[in-house]
Amino acid sequence: MNPVTRNNTTIVWFRTDLRLTDNPAIYAASQRGGSVLPVFIWGPEEEGEWPLGGASKWWLHQSLGSLRQSLVSLGTPLIVRRGLALEVLRQLVRETGATAVVWNRRYEPAIIARDRGVKEGLRALGIEAESFNGSLLREPWTVKTKTGGPYQVFTPFWRACRSELEPPAALRPPASLVPVDRPVQSLTITDLGLEPRIDWAAGFTPVWSPGERGAQALLNQFLSQREGAYAHDRDRPDREGTSRLSPHLHFGEISPRQIWLAAAAIAAASGTSSTQWQESRFLTEVGWREFAFHLLYHFPDTPLAPLRPEFSRFPWRPDAAALRAWQRGQTGYPLVDAGMRQLWKTGWMHNRVRMVVASFLVKHLLLPWQEGARWFWDTLVDADLASNTLGWQWTAGCGADAAPFFRIFNPVSQGEKFDPEGTYVRTWVPELARLPAHWIHQPWAAPAAELRDLGVVLGKTYPRPMVEHATARADALAAYAATRGGA
Ligand code: FAD
């Protein structure tokens, strides 16, 4: 095919920014004038990216469908291609005569390196190549300690991050887009084979509405109905206390700036002072997401290696059968099993329960935290290299600002405290549904005859605990002492 004469076409390379409002790349393209070619490129395995997990692929399929619809309504299709990013973009430049490529930045170490190469490769051809911040409140390199280094403790990080933060108004979506004046070949989204072959994701559909519209509806609903009670409901897995925005944020269907500004508008309307709402529990959690990206950017080895080096000596006890029991929600600890089954069925787990199941894997079973992180990566719809790494290293005690290793969650008392009636466990572990609240978190404490009357036979209808809490705790502390002593 003959190269097309250069013209004022801008290619917008969509990645984890699958929205049109407050999207700096699409905004820049529409400001340039001329035609716009939105493109999504699938080829992550070849470029050092962590291969997307099954649940994330399911989400991506739906989200791309939603983005495509929005783009079509503005007058242009979404072009879907497979291959290495630079090669595909060069090819599209040749086919369309585009003079610019724009995208929003990502912060995973391999992607940073890849994108740098793409930018250089395009510029070498005389193509404008520009990237923007579309997914963080502050770029990770702009928040520095007094000595100019990265933060490793959350509270001062978040204070510093907020101190210079006056986000401008969110960028409006383009009212329309001019398509390129020739047909450009595209795969269909289905061609990418993102949807699971087994019927695993059937439980996802009733729970989630991937896409920009779903994200916006969830934010509005949360801010108008649940934000007020967030500070005390956020730790209760038995309540709808949190926003569930995490997969939408991960795929960039909504930006943290939109969240920040929406929260600010509501606070202003109710006369809340800016210090008060900026310190609100909800925005603080959004701050943890910023912190996760800050850490991933400055400590790029942490998805696999502990931030605190002494933990590389930790005497983990890899055990495939124990790992499988944990993955399947068959540990014999109802809160842990409920969490793992909620994850499998819906692709999401409540934060409090994530901490409990992660602690159980690492401290009760002495399995390496990386095994748990890998399972989460495959099964979470919000699987995110930055937040998942932070969550696992925090729980294992080997990361920045982490829970000390010796603080070992007791899954029974965690259940009694945060799921006092047992509603959460009854939802996800139906074989225990008839147990009264005082036994639901420790069925082994109930007399066997009474358990039988309630339809439970331990070891048959529901497993016995795979480890005893006090023994596991003592073992974990001994392993930790060995690590610290360098034994
Ligand atoms: P909300 O409570 O409504 O919070 C609002 C937003 O703040 C969230 O959507 C999320 O973007 C951010 N946020 C909240 N808590 C945290 C946190 N502790 N760390 C970072 N960001 C946070 N979150 C992910 O998005 N992806 C992951 O892969 C992930 N893996 C985790 C693994 C472990 C072991 C643990 C303990 C936590 C993990 N988290 C992860 C953090 C947290 O559990 C989820 O962000 C949260 O449960 C999402 O639910 P929500 O949107 O209702 O949160």
Coordinates of C-alpha atoms and ligand atoms in Angstrom, one line a residue, residues 222 230 234 242-247 249 282 285-286 288-289 292 348-351 354-355 358 376 380 382-384 387-388 390-392 395, ligand 1:
F222 CA -21.8 6.3 46.5
Y230 CA -18.0 5.3 54.9
R234 CA -15.8 0.7 55.2
T242 CA -17.4 1.0 50.1
S243 CA -17.5 2.5 46.6
R244 CA -16.5 -0.5 44.5
L245 CA -14.8 1.9 42.1
S246 CA -11.5 0.0 42.1
P247 CA -11.9 -1.8 38.7
L249 CA -10.3 3.3 38.4
F282 CA -12.7 8.1 51.4
E285 CA -8.2 5.7 50.5
V286 CA -7.8 7.2 47.0
W288 CA -3.4 5.0 49.2
R289 CA -3.8 4.3 45.5
A292 CA 0.9 2.5 45.6
W348 CA -13.7 -8.7 43.9
M349 CA -13.2 -9.0 47.6
H350 CA -13.8 -6.5 50.4
N351 CA -10.7 -4.8 51.6
R354 CA -8.4 -9.1 51.6
M355 CA -6.2 -8.3 54.5
A358 CA -3.7 -12.4 52.7
F376 CA -5.3 -12.2 43.1
L380 CA -9.5 -9.8 40.7
D382 CA -9.4 -4.6 39.8
A383 CA -6.0 -6.4 39.6
D384 CA -3.5 -3.6 39.6
S387 CA -2.1 -1.7 44.6
N388 CA -1.8 -5.4 44.6
L390 CA 1.3 -2.7 48.1
G391 CA -1.5 -4.8 49.6
W392 CA 0.5 -8.0 49.7
T395 CA 0.2 -7.6 54.8
Ligands
FAD1 P1 -13.0 2.1 48.5 O1 -12.9 1.8 50.0 O2 -14.3 2.6 48.1 O3 -11.8 3.1 48.2 C1 -11.9 4.0 47.0 C2 -10.7 3.7 46.1 O4 -9.5 3.9 46.8 C3 -10.6 2.3 45.7 O5 -11.4 2.0 44.5 C4 -9.1 2.1 45.4 O6 -8.8 2.6 44.1 C5 -8.5 3.0 46.4 N1 -8.1 2.2 47.6 C6 -8.8 1.8 48.6 N2 -8.0 1.1 49.5 C7 -6.8 1.0 48.9 C8 -5.6 0.3 49.3 N3 -5.5 -0.3 50.5 N4 -4.6 0.4 48.5 C9 -4.6 1.1 47.3 N5 -5.7 1.7 46.9 C10 -6.8 1.7 47.7 N6 -6.8 -2.6 45.1 C11 -6.8 -2.5 43.8 O7 -7.4 -1.6 43.2 N7 -6.2 -3.5 43.0 C12 -5.6 -4.6 43.6 O8 -5.0 -5.5 42.9 C13 -5.6 -4.7 45.0 N8 -5.0 -5.7 45.6 C14 -5.0 -5.8 47.0 C15 -4.4 -6.9 47.7 C16 -4.4 -6.9 49.0 C17 -3.7 -8.1 49.7 C18 -4.9 -5.9 49.8 C19 -4.9 -6.0 51.3 C20 -5.5 -4.8 49.2 C21 -5.6 -4.7 47.8 N9 -6.2 -3.7 47.1 C22 -6.2 -3.6 45.8 C23 -6.7 -2.5 47.9 C24 -8.1 -2.5 48.3 O9 -8.5 -3.7 48.9 C25 -9.1 -2.2 47.1 O10 -8.7 -1.1 46.4 C26 -10.5 -1.9 47.6 O11 -11.0 -3.1 48.3 C27 -11.4 -1.7 46.4 O12 -12.7 -1.5 46.9 P2 -13.5 -0.1 46.7 O13 -13.3 0.4 45.4 O14 -14.9 -0.4 47.2 O15 -12.7 0.8 47.7

